[in-house]
CSV table of C-alpha atoms in Angstrom, one decimal:
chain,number,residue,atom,x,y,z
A,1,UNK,CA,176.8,121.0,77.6
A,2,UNK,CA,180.0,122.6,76.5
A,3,UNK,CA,180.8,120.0,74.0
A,4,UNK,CA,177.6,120.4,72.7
A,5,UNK,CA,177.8,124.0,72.7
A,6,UNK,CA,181.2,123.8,71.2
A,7,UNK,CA,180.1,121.8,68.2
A,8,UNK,CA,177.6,124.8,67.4
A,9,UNK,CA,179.8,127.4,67.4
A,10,UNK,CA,182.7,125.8,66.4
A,11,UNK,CA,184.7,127.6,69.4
A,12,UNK,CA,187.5,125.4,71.4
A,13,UNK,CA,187.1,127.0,74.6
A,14,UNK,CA,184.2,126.6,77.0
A,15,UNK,CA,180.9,128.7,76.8
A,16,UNK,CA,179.3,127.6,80.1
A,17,UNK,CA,180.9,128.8,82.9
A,18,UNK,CA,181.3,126.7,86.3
A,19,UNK,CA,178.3,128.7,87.7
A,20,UNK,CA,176.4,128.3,84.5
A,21,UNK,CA,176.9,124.5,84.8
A,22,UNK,CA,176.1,124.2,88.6
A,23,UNK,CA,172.6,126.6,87.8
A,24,UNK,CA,171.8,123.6,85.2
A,25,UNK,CA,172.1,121.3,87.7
A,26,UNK,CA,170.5,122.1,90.3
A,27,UNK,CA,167.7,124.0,88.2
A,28,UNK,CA,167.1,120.9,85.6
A,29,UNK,CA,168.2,117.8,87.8
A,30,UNK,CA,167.8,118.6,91.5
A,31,UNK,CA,165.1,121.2,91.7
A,32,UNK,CA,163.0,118.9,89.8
A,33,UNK,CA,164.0,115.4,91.3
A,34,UNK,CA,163.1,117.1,94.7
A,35,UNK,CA,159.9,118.3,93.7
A,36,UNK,CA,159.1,115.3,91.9
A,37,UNK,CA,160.5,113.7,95.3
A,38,UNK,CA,158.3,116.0,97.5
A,39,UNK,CA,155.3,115.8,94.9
A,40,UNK,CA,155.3,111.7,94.9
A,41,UNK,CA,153.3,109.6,95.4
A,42,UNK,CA,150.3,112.1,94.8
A,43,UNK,CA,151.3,113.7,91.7
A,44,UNK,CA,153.4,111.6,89.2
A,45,UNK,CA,153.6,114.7,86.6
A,46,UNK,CA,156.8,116.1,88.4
A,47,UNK,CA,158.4,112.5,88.7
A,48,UNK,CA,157.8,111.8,84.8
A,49,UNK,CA,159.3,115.2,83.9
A,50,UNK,CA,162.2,114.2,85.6
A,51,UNK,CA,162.7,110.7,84.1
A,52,UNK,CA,161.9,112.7,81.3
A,53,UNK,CA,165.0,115.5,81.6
A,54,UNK,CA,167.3,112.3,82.2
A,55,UNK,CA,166.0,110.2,78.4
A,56,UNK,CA,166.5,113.4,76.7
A,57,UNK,CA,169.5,114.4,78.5
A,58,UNK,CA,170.9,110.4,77.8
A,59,UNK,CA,170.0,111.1,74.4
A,60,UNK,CA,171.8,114.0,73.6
A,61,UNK,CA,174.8,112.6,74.9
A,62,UNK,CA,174.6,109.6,72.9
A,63,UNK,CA,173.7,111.7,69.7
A,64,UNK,CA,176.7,113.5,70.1
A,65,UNK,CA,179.0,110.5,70.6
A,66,UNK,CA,177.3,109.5,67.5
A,67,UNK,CA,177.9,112.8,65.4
A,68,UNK,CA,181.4,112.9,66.6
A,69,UNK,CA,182.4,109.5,67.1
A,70,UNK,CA,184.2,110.8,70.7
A,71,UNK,CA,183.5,110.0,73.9
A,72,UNK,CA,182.1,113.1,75.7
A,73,UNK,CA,181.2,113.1,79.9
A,74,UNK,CA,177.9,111.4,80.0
A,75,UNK,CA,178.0,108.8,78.0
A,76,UNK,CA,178.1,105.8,80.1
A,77,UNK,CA,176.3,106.8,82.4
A,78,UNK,CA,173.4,107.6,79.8
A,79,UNK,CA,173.7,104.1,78.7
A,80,UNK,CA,174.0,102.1,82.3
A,81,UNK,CA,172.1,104.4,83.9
A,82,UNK,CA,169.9,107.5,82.5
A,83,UNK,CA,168.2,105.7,79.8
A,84,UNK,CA,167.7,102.3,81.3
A,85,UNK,CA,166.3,103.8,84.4
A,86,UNK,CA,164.0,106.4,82.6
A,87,UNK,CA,162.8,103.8,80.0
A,88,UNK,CA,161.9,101.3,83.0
A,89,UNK,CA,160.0,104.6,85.0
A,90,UNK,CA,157.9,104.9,82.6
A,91,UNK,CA,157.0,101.5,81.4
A,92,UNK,CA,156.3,101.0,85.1
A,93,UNK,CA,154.1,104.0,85.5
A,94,UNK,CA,152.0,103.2,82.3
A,95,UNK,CA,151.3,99.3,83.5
A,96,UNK,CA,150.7,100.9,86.7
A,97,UNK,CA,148.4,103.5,85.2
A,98,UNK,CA,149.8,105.8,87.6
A,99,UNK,CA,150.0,108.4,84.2
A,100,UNK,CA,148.1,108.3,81.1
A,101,UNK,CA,150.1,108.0,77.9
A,102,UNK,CA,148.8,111.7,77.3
A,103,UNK,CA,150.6,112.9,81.0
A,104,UNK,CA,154.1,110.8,79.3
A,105,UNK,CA,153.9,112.6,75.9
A,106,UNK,CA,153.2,115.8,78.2
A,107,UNK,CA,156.3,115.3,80.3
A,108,UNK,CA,158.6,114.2,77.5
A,109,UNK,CA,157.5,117.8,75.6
A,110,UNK,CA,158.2,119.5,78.7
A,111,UNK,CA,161.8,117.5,78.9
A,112,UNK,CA,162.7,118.2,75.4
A,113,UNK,CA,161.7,122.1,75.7
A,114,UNK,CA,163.6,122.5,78.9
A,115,UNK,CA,166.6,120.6,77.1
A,116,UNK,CA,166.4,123.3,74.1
A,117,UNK,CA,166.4,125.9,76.4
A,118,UNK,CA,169.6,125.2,78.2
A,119,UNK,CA,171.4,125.0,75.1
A,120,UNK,CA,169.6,127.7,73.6
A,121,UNK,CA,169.9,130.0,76.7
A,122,UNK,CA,173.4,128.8,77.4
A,123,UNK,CA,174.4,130.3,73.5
A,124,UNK,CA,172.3,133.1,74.0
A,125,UNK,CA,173.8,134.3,77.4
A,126,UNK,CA,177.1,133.1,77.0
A,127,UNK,CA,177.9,133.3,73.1
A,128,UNK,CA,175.3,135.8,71.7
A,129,UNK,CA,174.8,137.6,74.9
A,130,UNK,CA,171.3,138.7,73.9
A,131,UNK,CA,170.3,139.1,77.8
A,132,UNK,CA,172.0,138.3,81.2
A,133,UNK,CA,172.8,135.0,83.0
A,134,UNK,CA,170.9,135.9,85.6
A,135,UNK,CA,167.9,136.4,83.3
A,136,UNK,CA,169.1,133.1,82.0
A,137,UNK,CA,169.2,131.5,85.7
A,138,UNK,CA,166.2,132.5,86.3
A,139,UNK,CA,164.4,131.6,83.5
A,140,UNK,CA,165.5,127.8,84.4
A,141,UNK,CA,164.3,127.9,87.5
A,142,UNK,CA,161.1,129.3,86.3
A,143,UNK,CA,161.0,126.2,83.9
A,144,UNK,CA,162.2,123.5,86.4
A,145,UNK,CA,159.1,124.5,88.7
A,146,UNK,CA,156.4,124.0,86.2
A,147,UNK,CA,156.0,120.4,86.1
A,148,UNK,CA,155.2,120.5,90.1
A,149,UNK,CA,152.8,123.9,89.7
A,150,UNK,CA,151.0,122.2,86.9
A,151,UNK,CA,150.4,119.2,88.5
A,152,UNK,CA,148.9,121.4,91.7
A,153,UNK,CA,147.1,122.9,89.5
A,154,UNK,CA,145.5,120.3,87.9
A,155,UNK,CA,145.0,118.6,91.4
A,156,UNK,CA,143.4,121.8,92.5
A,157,UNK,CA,141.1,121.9,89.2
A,158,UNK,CA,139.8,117.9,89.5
A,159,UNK,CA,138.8,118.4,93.2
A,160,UNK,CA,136.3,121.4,92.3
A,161,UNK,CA,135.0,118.4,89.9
């Protein structure tokens, strides 16, 4: 996130502090991939979200390794692993029809507004500081629990069917 962060602002020195980075990952990646853990094999909407946040997160990396033509932390690991893994997860759960192509496009939307908001709260915490980083916290935690209250809501709403 830095490096990304870095190329916006042009600044050399980090914006996200160590806390800032361990609230990203335990909001974005782990609060989610346990949810989507917990949620499984009921509700597949948290578990796309999260192979969801991985592609997105693979592709930033790689888009940034493309823009600056350096390597930056992530980007093997978004090759071997992230994107390969995500890609699969989701070809598996469409020939599965475990998710509609509707509930994919759904989760990838969610993915890429949750990935705009870390870089976009990150800068406007950090950079701009327009509001607090515990508003900012917050706010991702807000965000990393909607894919699992959506999908008990919509479980919720088909069984009054």
């Amino acid at each position: 996130v830095n490096e990304l962060l870095k190329g916006f602002t042009g600044r050399q020195n980090n914006i996200l502090s160590n806390e800032g980075s361990f609230v990203i990952n335990t909001s974005l990646v782990w609060l989610v991939g346990f949810l989507a853990m917990y949620s499984s094999p009921r509700r597949i909407f948290p578990s796309l979200c999260m192979a969801g946040i991985t592609l997105v997160n693979a592709i930033a990396h790689l888009a940034l390794w493309g823009i600056k033509l350096q390597y930056n932390p992530g980007v093997l690991t978004s090759l071997i692993i992230f994107m390969p893994i995500s890609i699969w997860f989701y070809k598996l759960a469409l020939d599965k029809k475990w998710a509609s192509k509707k509930m994919m496009m759904a989760s990838l939307g969610w993915s890429l507004f949750a990935h705009v908001l870390m870089v976009w709260g990150t800068l406007g915490a950090n950079y701009f500081q327009l509001f607090s980083e515990l508003t900012y916290f917050m706010l991702l935690i807000l965000t990393s629990l909607a894919p699992f209250v959506i999908s008990k809501l919509v479980e919720a709403k088909t069984k009054d069917l």
